[in-house]
Amino acid sequence: MIKAEFHYLTTHWFKLVVLAVIATIPAIYAVTFLKSMWDPYGQTDKLAVAVVNHDQRATMNGKTLNLGKGLVANLEDSKSLDFRHVSATKAHQGLVAGRYYAVYTIPEDFSQNATTVFSNHPQALRLKVNLSTGHNLFAGKIATTAGNSLQAKVNGQLDAAYTKTLVAGFKQVASGMQAASAGAGKLATGSHQLDSGVTTFQKGVTTAANGQQTLATSAGQLASGTQQYVGGVTSAQTGSQTLAAGLTRADNSLPALTNGLGQMATGTTTLANGLTQAQSGQASLAQGAAKLDQSLTTFSTSSATLSQKSQAFATALQSFATQVTQSQQTGGTDLSQLATLIAATQKALTAVSTTAAQTATATHTNVANVAAGMHLSDSQQAALTAAVDQTAQASAAKQTAALQPLLTQLQTALSSLQASATTQTQTGATMSGALTQLTSGAEQLADGNARLATAAGQLTAGADTVATGAGQLQTATAQLATGAQTLNRSLTAALPQVDQLGSGMAQLATGATQLNSGLTTLSQKGGTLASGSQQLTTGAERLAAGGQQLTAGTTTLQTGAHTVATGNQQLAAQLAAGTAKLPQLHFTAATNKMVTSPVKVSLHDRDTVPNNGTAMMPYMGGVALYVCAMAVNMMFDTVTPRRKPKNGVAWWASKAVVINLVALSAATVEYAGVVLLAGLRPTNGLATWLVLALASCTFMAIVSWLNLAFGPGGSFIAMVLLVLQLSSSGGTYPIALSNGFFEALNPLLPMSYVVDALRHTVMMHAWPGHDLLVLLGFFVAFSALLCLNYVRRAARTTAVEFDALDD
């Protein structure tokens, strides 16, 4: 039967040619289709895309941006698509006509929006892409993909530019913080120096306050002794006047000598008593003068020490002003506490100035009252009051001259500092001016204290003179009292000796005149001294009170200066710590690449798919073989035997050999065509041919059985089966992207296994064992069905029908 079949073909050569041509159909189909789409992704530079640029240049950080122009240049140099820079009108017309597959439009605000990235309302850069997928969906997809790539590229370039700007800003911040930290460190050093100076100044003020307290105590003792001294001098003056009158009368009238001597004796007795009282007052005066001298010496020493400490304070304040001037260039600090402390110092110094003025006024009043109480003459009272006023006013004037400029400067500095503490935004020039004024005031305070020390020295010298005079007066008074007593005894003894009276009277008159003159002068100066000592006591007490206030103020100032020093030190430490925490940024080409593309995908494809034709070959190769099977069943008679078959199996064998030979030939020709003509390079050529051969035989068995079992309807069923396999085999898109119906059909149809097996042998370096077993199962099953069909036909065919075939 097999021989008869081949004999028939050789004698009917046309049928043999037809079968040979049919065997080339898979190769023609596969090669033609695959070559038409062999590498479309490698030829995208032939897809025409229009580029329309409406962008206007913009300015950012002093640099001109023209992103649209640069983007057009990059697109024209790109080989991804055929970009063409045209007008908006030509682009629209070309898109409608199909000459352009896409239009990229760069709007007018493209560059301008790039400059808004650091503003409160940043605007996105919008690139418009118009497609015409109706002309070709694939071209539209490629244009969209190219647009996405372009977006990523532009984003990367802008990211690099923005990052570079941010890095530069971070570097400036780090540099500024380092400078601020250094300035804060200098400010902390100056604050510590100020704290040390304030401590020294406080010690000086404390010493001065102690001296002022001692002075107040001594001045009180001096005032008490002076009052006693003035009373004694007044009594002595009265006695001396009486003595002078008696001597005058004795000198004018010797006849009345006896009477006069009696009166003289009485007067000398009174004189002796007055001199005794004067001697007692002079002793108190000498003690008070000595204490006054001691107190004034202590005050002079304290004033000198205060002058030195004030000078040290002015020097420290000058150093602090210099430090603040330097540090204000990079940062500021809270000076409200320092302003409060300066206000307290101003208040204390104002109290000292007020006390000096009040002391001068009280001194004048007290001297006038004492002079009136001593019953001095108007001229004596005027002289005593003038002397005390001159001394007190001179002292008050010196104190005011020293304090008033300082108070003015402190007020100016306080106003500046309070303004700085309130706004915290005062410039370095204003701060430096305020500190310069405060330094000038401190220097004037030092100068005023120096002049006060000089005046205290002069007052000490005057007190020394008073003490010396008081001592001399005490000695003279003692001698005068002794003389008066001697005179009284002599007069008593001289009464019987009138003849010797003349010589003694002359001497007594001379001594009385000198005594009266000295007592008059002493009375005048004593009133002045008493008033002055009283005023000195009052002024010393007020000065002591002012010193205590100044001590309290300097304590507050020291606390504030220490707080400022601590705060500046903490500020310097925190700035240094903040600077250290800032990242060390180095913007290089590598940094730029890292910022724009921080993630690198390591892509490894275990398979070999060099182009689209290779990927499509498993699908098109299987479809071509199925078409070949349909063509064979259309052109070759698979029913009629060429001689009477012995049985159905022989009948099947005669037809199966022919159609399977055609199937193997079609598979071999297809493999040769795709390799030699299309350029396919399978990873396993022998396995690829084996899969094609088994698939071709399987499809041939299936289609032949359908045609034999269902007659003309079998061809229709075979066509429907082809369509179902095209949709469910996953040849173009993953089967997971299809609907549930086709996913369910996928494992039931042989085309799915043909496609998967060819993918393994062509691209995946793998042996498709499972797919081959399934295809072999399909082949055996349908070959068996085909054989059974022939067996059934042989049983139903009569001998007459076979005899007719023989004829």
mmCIF file of C-alpha atoms in Angstrom, residues 215 351-367 388-389 391-393 395-396 399 531-544 546:
data_model
loop_
_atom_site.group_PDB
_atom_site.id
_atom_site.type_symbol
_atom_site.label_atom_id
_atom_site.label_comp_id
_atom_site.label_asym_id
_atom_site.label_seq_id
_atom_site.Cartn_x
_atom_site.Cartn_y
_atom_site.Cartn_z
ATOM 1 C CA LEU A 215 34.679 108.312 107.062
ATOM 2 C CA ALA A 351 22.229 108.261 93.635
ATOM 3 C CA VAL A 352 25.915 109.099 94.301
ATOM 4 C CA SER A 353 25.641 112.305 92.255
ATOM 5 C CA THR A 354 22.430 113.293 94.029
ATOM 6 C CA THR A 355 24.010 112.563 97.406
ATOM 7 C CA ALA A 356 26.939 114.868 96.623
ATOM 8 C CA ALA A 357 24.596 117.763 95.807
ATOM 9 C CA GLN A 358 22.498 117.102 98.891
ATOM 10 C CA THR A 359 25.649 116.987 101.013
ATOM 11 C CA ALA A 360 26.710 120.450 99.841
ATOM 12 C CA THR A 361 23.260 121.908 100.637
ATOM 13 C CA ALA A 362 23.051 120.241 104.047
ATOM 14 C CA THR A 363 26.564 121.429 104.922
ATOM 15 C CA HIS A 364 25.651 125.055 104.231
ATOM 16 C CA THR A 365 22.477 124.792 106.355
ATOM 17 C CA ASN A 366 24.224 123.115 109.298
ATOM 18 C CA VAL A 367 27.075 125.646 109.379
ATOM 19 C CA VAL A 388 32.374 125.853 104.461
ATOM 20 C CA ASP A 389 30.378 126.499 101.260
ATOM 21 C CA THR A 391 34.867 123.544 100.530
ATOM 22 C CA ALA A 392 31.557 121.616 100.134
ATOM 23 C CA GLN A 393 30.744 123.108 96.738
ATOM 24 C CA SER A 395 33.842 118.736 96.557
ATOM 25 C CA ALA A 396 30.312 118.473 95.062
ATOM 26 C CA GLN A 399 31.882 114.682 92.171
ATOM 27 C CA SER A 531 29.655 123.663 110.386
ATOM 28 C CA GLY A 532 31.934 121.946 107.902
ATOM 29 C CA SER A 533 32.430 118.916 110.127
ATOM 30 C CA GLN A 534 28.648 118.568 110.548
ATOM 31 C CA GLN A 535 28.087 118.774 106.817
ATOM 32 C CA LEU A 536 30.964 116.375 106.271
ATOM 33 C CA THR A 537 29.256 113.908 108.604
ATOM 34 C CA THR A 538 25.967 114.149 106.700
ATOM 35 C CA GLY A 539 27.684 113.898 103.309
ATOM 36 C CA ALA A 540 29.814 110.950 104.442
ATOM 37 C CA GLU A 541 26.706 109.089 105.578
ATOM 38 C CA ARG A 542 24.992 109.701 102.224
ATOM 39 C CA LEU A 543 28.172 108.765 100.396
ATOM 40 C CA ALA A 544 28.298 105.500 102.385
ATOM 41 C CA GLY A 546 25.432 105.465 97.785
#
